[in-house]
Short mmCIF file of C-alpha atoms in Angstrom, two decimals:
data_model
loop_
_atom_site.label_atom_id
_atom_site.label_comp_id
_atom_site.label_asym_id
_atom_site.label_seq_id
_atom_site.Cartn_x
_atom_site.Cartn_y
_atom_site.Cartn_z
CA MET B 1 18.30 -23.64 75.44
CA GLN B 2 20.74 -22.25 74.19
CA LEU B 3 20.85 -24.42 70.82
CA LEU B 4 16.91 -23.35 70.09
CA SER B 5 17.76 -19.61 70.25
CA LYS B 6 20.81 -20.13 67.60
CA VAL B 7 18.71 -22.05 65.59
CA ASP B 8 15.77 -19.74 66.05
CA THR B 9 18.34 -16.54 65.23
CA MET B 10 19.65 -18.12 62.20
CA GLY B 11 16.34 -19.02 60.92
CA ARG B 12 15.43 -15.13 61.40
CA GLU B 13 18.58 -14.16 59.59
CA SER B 14 18.42 -16.30 56.62
CA ARG B 15 14.61 -15.53 56.06
CA ARG B 16 16.10 -11.23 56.23
CA ASP B 17 18.99 -12.47 53.83
CA LYS B 18 16.41 -13.87 51.61
CA THR B 19 14.43 -10.65 51.21
CA LEU B 20 16.93 -8.59 50.76
CA ILE B 21 18.58 -10.94 47.99
CA GLU B 22 15.11 -10.81 46.19
CA GLN B 23 14.95 -6.88 46.46
CA LEU B 24 18.56 -6.60 45.03
CA SER B 25 17.86 -9.01 42.61
CA HIS B 26 14.66 -6.80 41.29
CA GLU B 27 16.65 -3.91 41.61
CA ILE B 28 19.09 -5.15 39.29
CA ALA B 29 16.59 -6.63 36.75
CA ILE B 30 14.97 -2.89 36.77
CA LEU B 31 18.31 -1.02 36.41
CA LYS B 32 19.35 -3.17 33.62
CA ARG B 33 15.99 -2.44 31.76
CA HIS B 34 16.33 0.74 32.12
CA LYS B 35 20.15 0.91 31.11
CA PHE B 36 19.98 -1.81 27.57
CA ALA B 37 16.21 -1.54 26.51
CA LYS B 38 15.37 0.81 24.13
CA ARG B 39 14.04 4.06 25.86
CA SER B 40 18.15 4.24 26.74
CA GLU B 41 19.04 4.75 23.31
CA GLN B 42 16.73 8.05 23.37
CA ILE B 43 18.17 11.13 23.61
CA SER B 44 17.23 13.99 26.37
CA PRO B 45 15.93 16.75 24.71
CA ALA B 46 18.56 18.88 26.42
CA GLN B 47 21.04 16.71 24.48
CA GLY B 48 19.06 17.12 21.08
CA SER B 49 19.19 21.06 21.16
CA LEU B 50 23.36 20.44 21.23
CA LEU B 51 23.19 18.47 17.96
CA ASP B 52 20.69 20.76 16.26
CA ASP B 53 23.16 24.16 15.71
CA LEU B 54 25.74 21.52 14.37
CA LEU B 55 23.23 20.31 12.24
CA ASN B 56 21.61 23.30 10.61
CA THR B 57 24.97 24.56 9.96
CA ASP B 58 26.41 21.58 8.49
CA LEU B 59 22.67 21.48 6.02
CA GLU B 60 23.80 25.17 5.48
CA ALA B 61 27.28 24.29 3.98
CA ILE B 62 26.17 21.75 2.01
CA ASP B 63 23.76 23.49 0.40
CA ALA B 64 25.89 26.24 -0.55
CA GLU B 65 28.27 23.87 -1.99
CA LEU B 66 25.40 21.90 -4.12
CA LYS B 67 24.00 25.59 -5.82
CA ALA B 68 27.70 26.49 -6.47
CA LEU B 69 28.39 23.05 -8.45
CA ARG B 70 25.08 22.96 -10.29
CA PRO B 71 25.67 24.77 -13.81
CA ALA B 72 23.29 27.35 -14.62
CA PRO B 73 19.85 25.42 -16.09
CA ALA B 74 19.82 26.14 -19.84
CA PRO B 75 16.89 27.06 -21.78
CA ASP B 76 14.51 24.91 -22.41
CA GLU B 77 14.39 23.92 -25.85
CA PRO B 78 11.28 21.52 -26.85
CA ARG B 79 12.70 17.86 -27.42
CA GLN B 80 12.29 16.36 -30.44
CA GLN B 81 11.07 12.74 -30.69
CA PRO B 82 13.77 10.45 -32.77
CA LYS B 83 12.67 9.70 -36.42
CA ARG B 84 13.78 7.06 -38.18
CA ALA B 85 15.33 7.87 -41.40
CA PRO B 86 12.86 6.78 -44.60
CA LEU B 87 14.25 3.60 -46.21
CA PRO B 88 15.90 4.50 -49.39
CA PRO B 89 13.79 4.77 -52.82
CA GLN B 90 15.84 2.28 -55.21
CA PHE B 91 14.96 -0.72 -52.83
CA PRO B 92 12.52 -3.11 -54.59
CA ARG B 93 9.28 -2.77 -52.98
CA THR B 94 6.41 -5.60 -52.14
CA VAL B 95 3.18 -3.86 -51.48
CA VAL B 96 1.12 -6.09 -49.04
CA HIS B 97 -2.71 -5.11 -48.17
CA HIS B 98 -4.50 -6.00 -45.49
CA GLU B 99 -7.72 -5.39 -45.52
CA PRO B 100 -10.80 -6.76 -43.46
CA GLU B 101 -12.93 -10.21 -44.39
CA SER B 102 -15.99 -8.17 -44.65
CA THR B 103 -16.98 -4.90 -45.31
CA GLN B 104 -20.22 -5.19 -43.38
CA CYS B 105 -20.66 -3.46 -40.07
CA SER B 106 -22.09 -5.34 -37.21
CA CYS B 107 -25.44 -2.87 -37.57
CA GLY B 108 -25.84 -3.54 -41.22
CA CYS B 109 -24.77 -1.14 -42.79
CA GLU B 110 -21.89 -1.23 -45.47
CA LEU B 111 -17.87 0.15 -44.22
CA GLN B 112 -16.60 3.26 -46.61
CA ARG B 113 -12.85 3.06 -46.47
CA ILE B 114 -11.76 6.68 -44.91
CA GLY B 115 -8.07 6.38 -45.52
CA GLU B 116 -4.82 3.82 -44.82
CA ASP B 117 -1.65 3.44 -43.05
CA VAL B 118 1.37 2.36 -44.73
CA SER B 119 4.18 1.14 -43.09
CA GLU B 120 7.60 -0.60 -44.47
CA LYS B 121 9.87 -3.46 -43.45
CA LEU B 122 13.06 -3.87 -44.37
CA ASP B 123 13.92 -7.30 -45.43
CA TYR B 124 17.24 -9.10 -46.19
CA THR B 125 17.81 -12.13 -47.95
CA PRO B 126 21.38 -13.00 -48.57
CA GLY B 127 22.91 -10.51 -51.57
CA VAL B 128 19.72 -8.24 -51.60
CA PHE B 129 17.72 -5.88 -49.68
CA THR B 130 14.16 -5.37 -50.14
CA VAL B 131 11.23 -3.61 -48.27
CA GLU B 132 8.24 -4.51 -47.77
CA GLN B 133 5.20 -1.98 -47.45
CA HIS B 134 2.23 -2.99 -45.30
CA VAL B 135 -1.02 -0.82 -46.56
CA ARG B 136 -3.87 -1.38 -43.92
CA GLY B 137 -7.28 0.41 -44.67
CA LYS B 138 -9.01 2.39 -42.88
CA TRP B 139 -12.85 2.02 -42.64
CA ALA B 140 -16.09 3.94 -40.66
CA CYS B 141 -19.22 3.27 -40.42
CA ARG B 142 -21.55 6.28 -41.66
CA GLN B 143 -24.35 4.89 -39.79
CA CYS B 144 -23.10 4.08 -36.15
CA GLU B 145 -19.51 5.61 -36.33
CA THR B 146 -17.64 2.64 -35.41
CA LEU B 147 -14.01 2.74 -36.72
CA ILE B 148 -12.23 -0.46 -37.97
#
């Protein structure tokens, strides 16, 4: 009998120990989650207000330093577009005309010449500089006002 009662008490103690181990394991898991989870890295509102005062004074000091280091704004002057200097007139020039194949508009009318664009290109052959002048005509239709 004594042996049976001992076995019975040991079984109860074993079950109690198992439930205690399960409870403690669960508590450890909760505490680890609380300590190491993303939530643990957040600053509490009480701690945040401590840093705000320091941050504001630091920002004001930095702004004051930046204002002291900035030069006074210069008066706004209109910016000029860079212009390429014209090619010297003593270089020999070759004129190349670029005209449309047909002076007939798609509506059937004759195109009228209204002007021209001239561009110059510097060309170099050993020992001689030459300038190619490209002349492109501007054409328009008086009927349908198409530009070419």
